Amino acid sequence: MPLQVAVCGPRMCSEEEWQDACTTGRLLAERGAVVICGGQGGVMAAVAGGARSAGGIVVGVLPAADRSSADPALTVAIPTGLGEARNNVIVNAADAVIVIGGSWGTLSELALAMRSGRVPVVQLGGWHVLDEQGRPLSGICHASTPRQALELTGLWS
Amino acid sequence: MPLQVAVCGPRMCSEEEWQDACTTGRLLAERGAVVICGGQGGVMAAVAGGARSAGGIVVGVLPAADRSSADPALTVAIPTGLGEARNNVIVNAADAVIVIGGSWGTLSELALAMRSGRVPVVQLGGWHVLDEQGRPLSGICHASTPRQALELTGLWS
Amino acid sequence: MPLQVAVCGPRMCSEEEWQDACTTGRLLAERGAVVICGGQGGVMAAVAGGARSAGGIVVGVLPAADRSSADPALTVAIPTGLGEARNNVIVNAADAVIVIGGSWGTLSELALAMRSGRVPVVQLGGWHVLDEQGRPLSGICHASTPRQALELTGLWS
Amino acid sequence: MPLQVAVCGPRMCSEEEWQDACTTGRLLAERGAVVICGGQGGVMAAVAGGARSAGGIVVGVLPAADRSSADPALTVAIPTGLGEARNNVIVNAADAVIVIGGSWGTLSELALAMRSGRVPVVQLGGWHVLDEQGRPLSGICHASTPRQALELTGLWS
């Protein structure tokens, strides 16, 4: 079975985040990885479009119980009917999680991925999490380009 | 986006159910439908194998939180970590539900599909549900062959 | 921690089912059991009302993401936002499952409880499940009164 | 139906966090609120113990599918079988969310609560979330004592 990489990010994203997500999707597809995403707009739509442009498979795991909010670029839509509890399904489905940009939903996915302790988590831009003393928390890899994000997952090293 | 059809059935199945599931998977793939299944053995493995033999895409929605129990024929595995609550995710992801054979897990999927009232439900063999007075319940279509099962979904009429 | 007993049944129920649910709730509360139910109308409201009339605690596990559909007799409402996937939460929370009356949602709860194989399942009226050959399936206890339903759980023997 | 307040925090907590959680539970129970928590150790056990000491009702929403990991101070345990997806159930069940201390699981609950935009979120100590430019995010109230945490929910103003 091919590698599966989750790419998480906000529905409302900047032009730069859109470009990064699009490039990340394309690079993942070129390496044969299935892309898992939240299946809606913004970063989710961009990563789906990028992956499809390179012939990749993209699965959108949706909060709703039907497909009406699914981005048209998805190969498969999984409307879970779970609401935001679907964020943990995205994390469970991934061999690595790449986070692009910031939002509360995105942060919950980052936190659930770190909570699982099971997969590499790479952040490309986005929000910062500090501990009680204001120090950055260990365990998250920070990339400055999509290519570096893939490298930091360690899946192709 | 292509049609998505869920095929549900037990891990422990008869030779006939295995053959029916295999044929159903193949026919669905030939018509371009994505197959959604529970991702494990028995009917789930048979439908996955059948669909893949015809070049189709098969998504397994697993109860576990990782992919260790995933059938190798799947295109994509979605380990949900939800246990049997994942049965409702399978139903939500489907444009039609085809049930092959009987088990308590399978019956829960049949019941959840009927509960949703959203999609056609077709049964190929398997258990029987009767109301308080011992009468068959309306709303489920009964097929005697895989080909008829696809026809009864109404998706290609 | 006290025993927890799930009582499952349809929103649309007969007068007799309502009475049975009300009595079952009262008997469970009198024996000190916490009642778990789906938190909405019909059998769910009746069992909640019965239990509260005897000073019991009733937890409603709701499909919605907020409490607007919660029955006012509940002690606690847990709006899960999971849709019908919440049916498996009800089953997991129970030391025994008592099913009163029939509906597709109710049948899914019965099937999930039998699937788990973890708890006694007692049916008071309701639908019938037969295997491929038309024979009743083993493992479900059938009661004809609420009092007998409690006895058949084996929790107080 | 009484108010329901979720108190979230790590299993591994400091002595100060334990005391704050215990006091928060007691104060909530004294005001008649039902306490919702994750049902396990650390802050979850402390808030449960505090609430029970004042005669309150405490519901633990557990990740596991059975009650073996439930803290003995709970009034009711809801073993969801959903893994960390249960964090969103805790948030949905709350009229306000109070977060004490920091961990990845705790942060996911904070983020899901903010994502919902439905309830006041109050933080007592714990981790810090900053945006792309390193500025604190708006919308979370910060308390320095349990009493102030209750006040900042606005539920009793």
XYZ file of C-alpha atoms in Angstrom:
628
model
C 0.000 0.000 0.000
C 1.411 3.470 -0.825
C 2.388 6.020 1.805
C -0.401 8.307 3.002
C 0.406 11.884 4.020
C -2.090 14.245 5.637
C -1.854 17.911 4.718
C -3.787 20.166 7.106
C -4.535 23.858 6.864
C -7.232 26.511 7.062
C -10.134 27.147 4.704
C -9.174 30.826 4.699
C -5.540 30.976 3.636
C -3.046 33.450 2.215
C -1.826 33.392 -1.361
C 1.533 32.054 -0.138
C -0.120 29.248 1.839
C -2.188 28.342 -1.218
C 0.957 28.113 -3.345
C 2.784 26.068 -0.701
C -0.156 23.677 -0.387
C -0.425 23.297 -4.139
C 3.294 22.531 -4.449
C 3.183 20.128 -1.492
C 0.327 18.213 -3.098
C 2.166 17.977 -6.390
C 5.401 16.791 -4.786
C 3.577 14.165 -2.730
C 1.792 12.832 -5.812
C 5.055 12.730 -7.754
C 6.526 10.519 -5.024
C 3.506 8.224 -5.124
C 1.958 9.201 -1.801
C -1.793 9.350 -1.319
C -2.834 12.747 0.039
C -5.317 12.862 2.938
C -6.964 16.209 3.652
C -10.054 17.789 5.151
C -11.721 17.955 1.755
C -12.931 21.545 1.851
C -11.585 24.886 0.610
C -8.382 26.890 1.138
C -5.287 24.807 1.906
C -7.388 21.638 1.529
C -8.487 22.542 -1.979
C -4.987 23.694 -2.944
C -3.283 20.479 -1.861
C -5.963 18.471 -3.652
C -5.528 20.453 -6.847
C -1.755 20.152 -6.725
C -1.842 16.408 -6.188
C -4.391 15.842 -8.947
C -2.321 17.916 -11.373
C 0.387 15.286 -10.950
C -2.004 12.351 -11.275
C -2.195 11.639 -7.565
C -4.965 10.252 -5.382
C -6.549 12.629 -2.863
C -8.972 11.586 -0.135
C -11.026 14.265 1.603
C -12.279 13.382 5.073
C -15.224 15.714 5.580
C -17.003 16.840 8.764
C -20.435 16.753 7.109
C -22.615 13.679 6.600
C -22.857 14.177 2.856
C -20.667 15.248 -0.024
C -22.190 18.627 -0.779
C -19.239 20.561 0.705
C -16.573 18.384 -0.937
C -13.955 20.070 -3.092
C -14.348 18.900 -6.723
C -10.645 18.053 -7.014
C -10.918 15.112 -4.590
C -10.534 11.570 -5.897
C -12.653 10.230 -3.039
C -14.758 12.072 -0.462
C -15.439 10.490 2.913
C -18.238 12.502 4.520
C -17.949 11.266 8.089
C -20.859 12.995 9.792
C -18.535 13.390 12.794
C -18.072 17.155 12.716
C -14.625 18.240 13.882
C -14.090 14.801 15.474
C -13.102 13.897 11.927
C -9.811 15.702 12.557
C -8.609 12.683 14.511
C -9.545 10.393 11.611
C -7.299 12.462 9.323
C -4.437 12.091 11.795
C -4.974 8.325 12.206
C -4.947 7.855 8.437
C -1.532 9.465 8.007
C 2.055 8.216 7.903
C 3.093 11.849 8.372
C 1.252 15.127 8.953
C 2.234 18.367 7.199
C 0.597 21.527 8.559
C 0.411 24.644 6.375
C -0.878 27.876 7.907
C -2.906 28.398 11.045
C -6.486 28.226 12.323
C -8.127 26.673 15.359
C -9.188 23.615 13.375
C -5.686 23.274 11.960
C -4.190 23.615 15.436
C -6.457 20.842 16.710
C -5.076 18.558 13.981
C -1.498 19.506 14.860
C -2.205 18.835 18.538
C -3.937 15.503 17.860
C -1.009 14.395 15.681
C 1.475 15.308 18.419
C -0.792 13.650 21.014
C -0.718 10.379 19.073
C 3.081 10.444 19.062
C 2.855 8.031 16.168
C 3.851 10.088 13.138
C 6.274 12.847 12.152
C 4.673 16.290 12.230
C 6.063 19.054 10.014
C 4.918 22.659 10.091
C 5.252 25.045 7.156
C 4.528 28.516 8.512
C 1.483 28.923 10.708
C 0.920 29.362 14.420
C 3.343 28.880 17.307
C 2.802 26.855 20.448
C 4.840 27.698 23.562
C 4.912 25.963 26.912
C 4.086 27.473 30.331
C 7.467 29.258 30.398
C 7.102 30.602 26.858
C 9.529 28.132 25.273
C 8.787 26.434 21.933
C 7.633 22.830 22.371
C 9.871 20.120 21.051
C 8.856 17.478 18.539
C 7.537 19.552 15.635
C 9.809 19.958 12.600
C 9.719 23.375 10.936
C 10.172 23.605 7.177
C 10.568 26.714 5.060
C 9.631 25.149 1.698
C 7.319 22.355 0.569
C 10.303 20.327 -0.594
C 11.906 20.624 2.821
C 8.583 19.678 4.449
C 8.608 16.356 2.582
C 12.233 15.769 3.547
C 11.559 16.455 7.212
C 8.869 13.763 7.328
C 11.710 11.285 6.965
C 9.517 9.076 4.775
C 11.895 9.256 1.810
C 15.242 9.338 3.557
C -16.512 13.054 -8.677
C -17.263 9.368 -9.405
C -20.037 7.423 -7.704
C -19.119 5.768 -4.403
C -20.756 2.470 -3.441
C -20.335 0.814 -0.047
C -20.228 -2.971 0.033
C -20.741 -4.401 3.529
C -20.395 -7.949 4.754
C -18.873 -10.218 7.383
C -15.235 -11.115 7.943
C -16.271 -14.771 8.145
C -18.128 -15.504 4.941
C -19.154 -18.471 2.823
C -17.528 -19.387 -0.469
C -20.633 -18.134 -2.281
C -20.568 -14.794 -0.465
C -16.887 -14.445 -1.301
C -17.599 -15.009 -4.976
C -20.542 -12.603 -4.951
C -18.449 -9.921 -3.261
C -15.611 -10.417 -5.712
C -17.947 -10.113 -8.687
C -19.696 -7.082 -7.176
C -16.355 -5.328 -6.718
C -15.345 -6.062 -10.293
C -18.660 -4.852 -11.735
C -18.535 -1.639 -9.689
C -14.991 -0.905 -10.857
C -15.948 -1.598 -14.456
C -18.666 1.041 -14.135
C -16.233 3.549 -12.667
C -17.546 3.537 -9.104
C -15.219 3.880 -6.128
C -15.774 1.008 -3.681
C -16.040 1.832 0.041
C -15.688 -1.079 2.455
C -14.686 -1.960 5.998
C -11.158 -2.743 4.887
C -10.711 -6.079 6.639
C -11.129 -9.750 5.664
C -13.983 -11.860 4.266
C -16.498 -9.983 2.126
C -14.452 -6.791 2.594
C -11.300 -8.388 1.187
C -13.236 -10.064 -1.623
C -14.879 -6.888 -2.841
C -11.527 -5.089 -2.657
C -9.808 -7.811 -4.658
C -12.551 -7.854 -7.259
C -12.496 -4.108 -7.732
C -8.721 -3.951 -7.956
C -8.693 -6.738 -10.559
C -10.658 -4.352 -12.777
C -8.434 -1.358 -12.027
C -10.812 0.228 -9.543
C -10.224 2.350 -6.463
C -11.097 0.801 -3.087
C -11.168 2.701 0.198
C -11.178 0.714 3.441
C -12.623 2.515 6.451
C -11.096 0.642 9.398
C -12.176 0.489 13.052
C -8.574 0.516 14.312
C -6.379 3.589 14.757
C -3.633 2.237 12.502
C -3.284 0.307 9.272
C -2.006 -2.996 10.631
C -5.333 -4.782 10.030
C -5.870 -3.335 6.538
C -6.402 -5.734 3.655
C -3.484 -5.430 1.205
C -5.818 -5.028 -1.786
C -7.031 -1.592 -0.634
C -6.039 1.492 -2.624
C -6.397 3.669 0.465
C -6.877 2.707 4.114
C -8.597 5.103 6.511
C -7.918 3.818 10.012
C -10.475 5.807 11.945
C -9.771 4.822 15.535
C -13.555 4.922 16.036
C -14.199 1.216 16.558
C -17.565 0.130 15.199
C -18.707 3.760 15.105
C -16.868 3.712 11.799
C -19.817 1.793 10.358
C -21.734 5.049 10.122
C -18.831 6.675 8.283
C -19.035 3.909 5.657
C -22.752 4.584 5.238
C -22.295 8.359 5.014
C -19.641 7.932 2.317
C -21.926 5.930 0.035
C -24.280 6.770 -2.826
C -25.698 3.273 -2.366
C -25.119 0.410 0.078
C -24.904 -3.222 -1.023
C -25.002 -5.802 1.776
C -23.652 -9.309 1.154
C -24.125 -11.949 3.851
C -24.930 -11.526 7.520
C -23.256 -10.706 10.826
C -24.044 -8.316 13.670
C -21.596 -5.737 12.339
C -23.083 -6.078 8.858
C -26.604 -5.739 10.249
C -25.602 -2.536 12.038
C -24.459 -1.108 8.694
C -27.713 -2.163 7.017
C -29.706 -0.570 9.843
C -27.678 2.654 9.804
C -28.135 2.922 6.041
C -31.897 2.450 6.367
C -31.933 4.878 9.307
C -30.308 7.565 7.181
C -32.990 7.160 4.547
C -30.590 8.821 2.170
C -29.398 6.022 -0.092
C -30.698 2.890 -1.791
C -29.948 -0.277 0.188
C -29.661 -3.614 -1.632
C -29.259 -6.966 0.073
C -27.672 -9.995 -1.596
C -28.439 -12.948 0.642
C -27.861 -12.554 4.363
C -30.081 -12.045 7.373
C -33.764 -11.147 7.523
C -35.366 -8.356 9.545
C -39.053 -8.636 10.432
C -41.277 -6.163 12.241
C -43.239 -6.756 15.485
C -45.847 -8.794 13.588
C -43.276 -10.907 11.758
C -43.628 -9.109 8.424
C -40.616 -8.175 6.289
C -39.747 -4.488 6.531
C -40.166 -2.396 3.438
C -37.434 -0.345 1.813
C -34.676 -2.899 1.264
C -34.216 -4.246 -2.270
C -33.321 -7.923 -2.541
C -31.050 -9.090 -5.346
C -30.162 -12.618 -6.328
C -27.017 -11.815 -8.311
C -24.276 -9.146 -8.123
C -25.399 -7.757 -11.478
C -28.939 -7.390 -10.200
C -27.627 -5.777 -7.026
C -26.033 -3.006 -9.076
C -29.206 -2.558 -11.095
C -31.350 -2.296 -7.968
C -29.260 0.586 -6.649
C -30.772 2.620 -9.476
C -27.471 4.455 -9.944
C -27.107 3.353 -13.551
C -30.702 3.426 -14.686
C -19.219 3.401 40.339
C -22.887 2.367 39.893
C -24.096 0.057 37.141
C -24.984 1.741 33.847
C -27.784 0.306 31.706
C -28.611 1.531 28.208
C -32.261 1.548 27.186
C -32.751 1.908 23.432
C -35.916 2.447 21.442
C -37.608 4.538 18.774
C -38.685 8.163 18.887
C -42.051 7.105 17.498
C -43.383 4.455 19.876
C -46.659 2.848 20.843
C -48.482 3.546 24.103
C -47.427 0.115 25.377
C -43.765 0.752 24.539
C -43.975 4.102 26.308
C -45.350 2.431 29.427
C -42.734 -0.319 29.306
C -39.929 2.228 28.905
C -41.255 4.338 31.766
C -41.459 1.312 34.068
C -38.012 0.097 32.999
C -36.518 3.494 33.819
C -38.178 3.528 37.224
C -37.046 -0.010 38.090
C -33.468 0.743 37.022
C -33.373 3.893 39.156
C -34.820 2.007 42.131
C -31.947 -0.468 41.865
C -29.391 2.349 41.713
C -28.424 1.992 38.056
C -27.599 5.005 35.912
C -29.732 5.024 32.748
C -28.017 5.743 29.419
C -30.275 6.613 26.499
C -30.358 8.470 23.206
C -31.732 11.564 24.883
C -34.561 12.340 22.491
C -38.297 11.570 22.359
C -40.427 8.412 22.448
C -38.873 5.487 24.315
C -35.881 7.681 25.188
C -38.055 10.315 26.853
C -40.163 7.681 28.601
C -37.226 5.858 30.159
C -35.764 9.201 31.243
C -39.037 10.275 32.832
C -39.443 6.946 34.614
C -35.941 7.009 36.018
C -36.204 10.609 37.180
C -39.521 9.869 38.906
C -37.571 7.470 41.127
C -34.704 9.907 41.723
C -32.354 8.276 39.231
C -29.618 9.699 37.029
C -30.232 9.682 33.269
C -27.592 10.504 30.661
C -28.733 11.277 27.119
C -26.129 10.705 24.413
C -27.359 12.877 21.546
C -26.539 12.777 17.819
C -26.539 16.576 17.521
C -23.676 18.898 18.416
C -25.775 20.919 20.845
C -28.454 20.368 23.452
C -31.424 21.866 21.645
C -33.001 18.444 20.955
C -32.385 17.081 24.463
C -35.344 15.761 26.416
C -35.917 17.966 29.496
C -36.033 14.955 31.826
C -32.334 14.166 31.342
C -29.923 14.711 34.223
C -27.050 15.219 31.808
C -27.060 15.666 28.027
C -24.014 14.691 26.004
C -24.469 16.213 22.542
C -21.822 14.285 20.633
C -21.984 15.855 17.177
C -21.404 12.331 15.837
C -24.801 11.746 14.242
C -25.868 8.107 14.431
C -22.275 7.074 15.180
C -23.283 8.020 18.711
C -25.216 4.746 18.859
C -21.940 2.920 19.442
C -21.092 5.303 22.279
C -24.371 4.353 23.979
C -23.481 0.669 23.642
C -19.926 1.167 24.941
C -21.239 3.031 27.983
C -23.500 0.174 29.064
C -23.161 -2.806 31.395
C -26.304 -4.169 29.729
C -28.523 -3.070 26.845
C -32.320 -3.251 26.991
C -34.127 -2.695 23.690
C -37.802 -1.652 23.685
C -39.653 -1.496 20.364
C -38.280 -1.320 16.861
C -36.841 1.161 14.376
C -33.797 1.214 12.137
C -31.856 3.295 14.620
C -32.870 0.972 17.446
C -31.876 -2.060 15.381
C -28.448 -0.546 14.774
C -27.981 -0.243 18.542
C -29.092 -3.857 19.057
C -26.695 -5.012 16.345
C -23.783 -2.963 17.695
C -24.385 -4.363 21.179
C -24.410 -7.929 19.834
C -21.354 -7.124 17.710
C -19.418 -6.034 20.772
C -20.187 -9.322 22.490
C -19.381 -7.552 25.727
C -22.747 -7.062 27.411
C -26.063 -8.853 27.889
C -28.701 -7.720 25.401
C -32.389 -8.006 26.304
C -35.261 -7.285 23.954
C -38.740 -6.270 25.118
C -40.974 -6.515 22.074
C -39.731 -4.989 18.855
C -38.335 -6.349 15.623
C -37.078 -9.843 14.822
C -33.762 -10.800 13.254
C -33.478 -14.149 11.466
C -30.434 -15.758 9.877
C -30.028 -16.827 6.216
C -32.219 -19.896 6.828
C -34.940 -17.926 8.623
C -33.974 -19.089 12.117
C -33.879 -16.698 15.093
C -30.325 -15.686 16.018
C -29.010 -16.807 19.358
C -27.670 -14.528 22.054
C -30.528 -12.089 22.577
C -32.728 -12.589 25.649
C -36.426 -11.910 25.179
C -38.435 -10.464 28.048
C -42.171 -9.952 28.272
C -42.164 -7.403 31.104
C -39.805 -4.628 32.257
C -39.160 -6.530 35.485
C -38.168 -9.629 33.529
C -35.960 -7.483 31.274
C -33.944 -6.375 34.297
C -33.692 -9.960 35.534
C -32.489 -11.225 32.167
C -29.579 -8.767 32.175
C -28.155 -10.894 34.983
C -26.799 -7.769 36.683
C -28.761 -8.389 39.881
C -28.652 -12.154 40.078
C -31.320 21.183 32.849
C -28.291 22.417 34.852
C -25.273 24.109 33.283
C -22.514 21.791 32.074
C -18.891 22.942 32.233
C -15.996 21.013 30.733
C -12.689 21.122 32.585
C -9.767 19.929 30.457
C -6.178 19.256 31.449
C -3.305 16.790 31.305
C -2.984 13.406 32.983
C 0.489 14.444 34.149
C 0.027 17.686 36.055
C 1.831 19.805 38.618
C 0.809 20.061 42.259
C -0.490 23.575 41.576
C -2.586 22.403 38.608
C -3.997 19.589 40.757
C -5.042 22.066 43.423
C -6.543 24.463 40.886
C -8.507 21.629 39.253
C -9.751 20.391 42.609
C -10.912 23.878 43.590
C -12.504 24.461 40.189
C -14.490 21.226 40.501
C -15.669 22.149 43.974
C -16.733 25.657 42.939
C -18.608 24.336 39.891
C -20.464 21.788 42.012
C -21.340 24.436 44.605
C -22.952 26.470 41.822
C -24.928 23.482 40.608
C -23.032 22.878 37.366
C -22.432 19.372 36.053
C -18.712 18.821 35.409
C -17.678 17.173 32.126
C -14.109 15.867 31.928
C -11.945 13.306 30.182
C -12.432 10.835 33.010
C -8.833 9.805 33.534
C -6.010 10.894 35.887
C -4.250 14.182 36.670
C -6.369 17.288 36.179
C -9.333 15.088 35.195
C -9.198 13.144 38.455
C -8.646 16.308 40.490
C -11.649 18.140 39.074
C -13.778 15.032 39.581
C -12.659 14.689 43.188
C -13.283 18.352 43.883
C -16.762 18.290 42.407
C -17.734 15.116 44.243
C -16.507 16.552 47.551
C -19.208 19.195 47.132
C -21.894 16.703 46.112
C -21.672 17.452 42.388
C -22.234 15.288 39.326
C -19.165 14.488 37.200
C -19.301 12.814 33.796
C -16.095 11.351 32.363
C -16.009 11.003 28.576
C -13.336 8.351 28.001
C -11.333 7.500 24.876
C -11.478 3.750 25.581
C -14.355 1.428 24.740
C -14.750 0.243 28.325
C -14.628 1.658 31.824
C -11.391 0.088 33.034
C -9.461 3.388 32.837
C -12.200 5.466 34.474
C -11.335 7.493 37.546
C -13.301 6.145 40.546
C -14.556 9.624 41.501
C -16.770 9.895 38.408
C -20.552 9.823 38.806
C -20.950 8.477 35.292
C -18.355 7.153 32.841
C -19.013 7.323 29.108
C -16.422 5.082 27.450
C -16.771 6.235 23.862
C -14.414 3.911 22.013
C -13.544 6.940 19.856
C -9.952 7.486 21.007
C -8.968 11.144 21.026
C -11.941 11.955 18.778
C -13.774 11.988 22.101
C -12.185 15.372 22.771
C -14.739 16.957 20.459
C -17.565 15.235 22.349
C -16.328 16.883 25.563
C -16.371 20.271 23.847
C -19.841 19.749 22.368
C -21.213 18.795 25.787
C -20.082 22.031 27.427
C -21.661 25.423 28.066
C -18.131 26.657 28.798
C -14.652 25.124 28.661
C -12.049 25.714 31.357
C -8.510 24.575 30.499
C -6.004 23.945 33.311
C -2.378 23.199 32.389
C -0.927 22.055 29.090
C -0.455 18.914 27.002
C -1.060 18.044 23.368
C -4.383 16.423 24.187
C -5.398 19.442 26.262
C -4.368 21.796 23.459
C -6.535 19.851 21.009
C -9.520 20.407 23.305
C -8.734 24.118 23.589
C -8.434 24.366 19.802
C -11.647 22.416 19.163
C -13.505 24.643 21.623
C -12.212 27.778 19.894
C -12.974 26.194 16.503
C -16.593 25.683 17.498
C -16.915 29.345 18.415
C -19.909 28.332 20.471
C -18.746 28.568 24.064
C -16.549 30.738 26.278
C -13.058 29.307 26.712
C -11.050 30.154 29.821
C -7.445 29.188 30.397
C -5.881 28.830 33.846
C -2.136 28.592 33.293
C -0.923 26.221 30.602
C 0.468 26.639 27.113
C 0.485 29.698 24.875
C -0.684 29.917 21.265
C 0.686 32.699 19.067
C -0.199 33.589 15.495
C 2.165 33.735 12.479
C 3.590 37.058 13.705
C 4.077 35.822 17.265
C 1.079 37.683 18.697
C -1.307 36.072 21.215
C -4.573 34.979 19.614
C -7.722 36.706 20.694
C -10.765 35.000 22.110
C -9.358 33.049 25.051
C -9.896 34.477 28.526
C -7.000 34.062 30.946
C -7.715 33.544 34.637
C -5.264 33.479 37.501
C -7.487 31.681 40.025
C -10.258 29.041 39.818
C -12.757 31.575 41.100
C -11.808 33.996 38.363
C -12.032 31.185 35.799
C -15.679 30.639 36.714
C -16.362 34.367 36.532
C -14.744 34.665 33.106
C -17.071 32.030 31.654
C -19.819 34.612 32.056
C -22.263 31.852 33.021
C -23.012 33.379 36.410
C -22.867 37.073 35.602
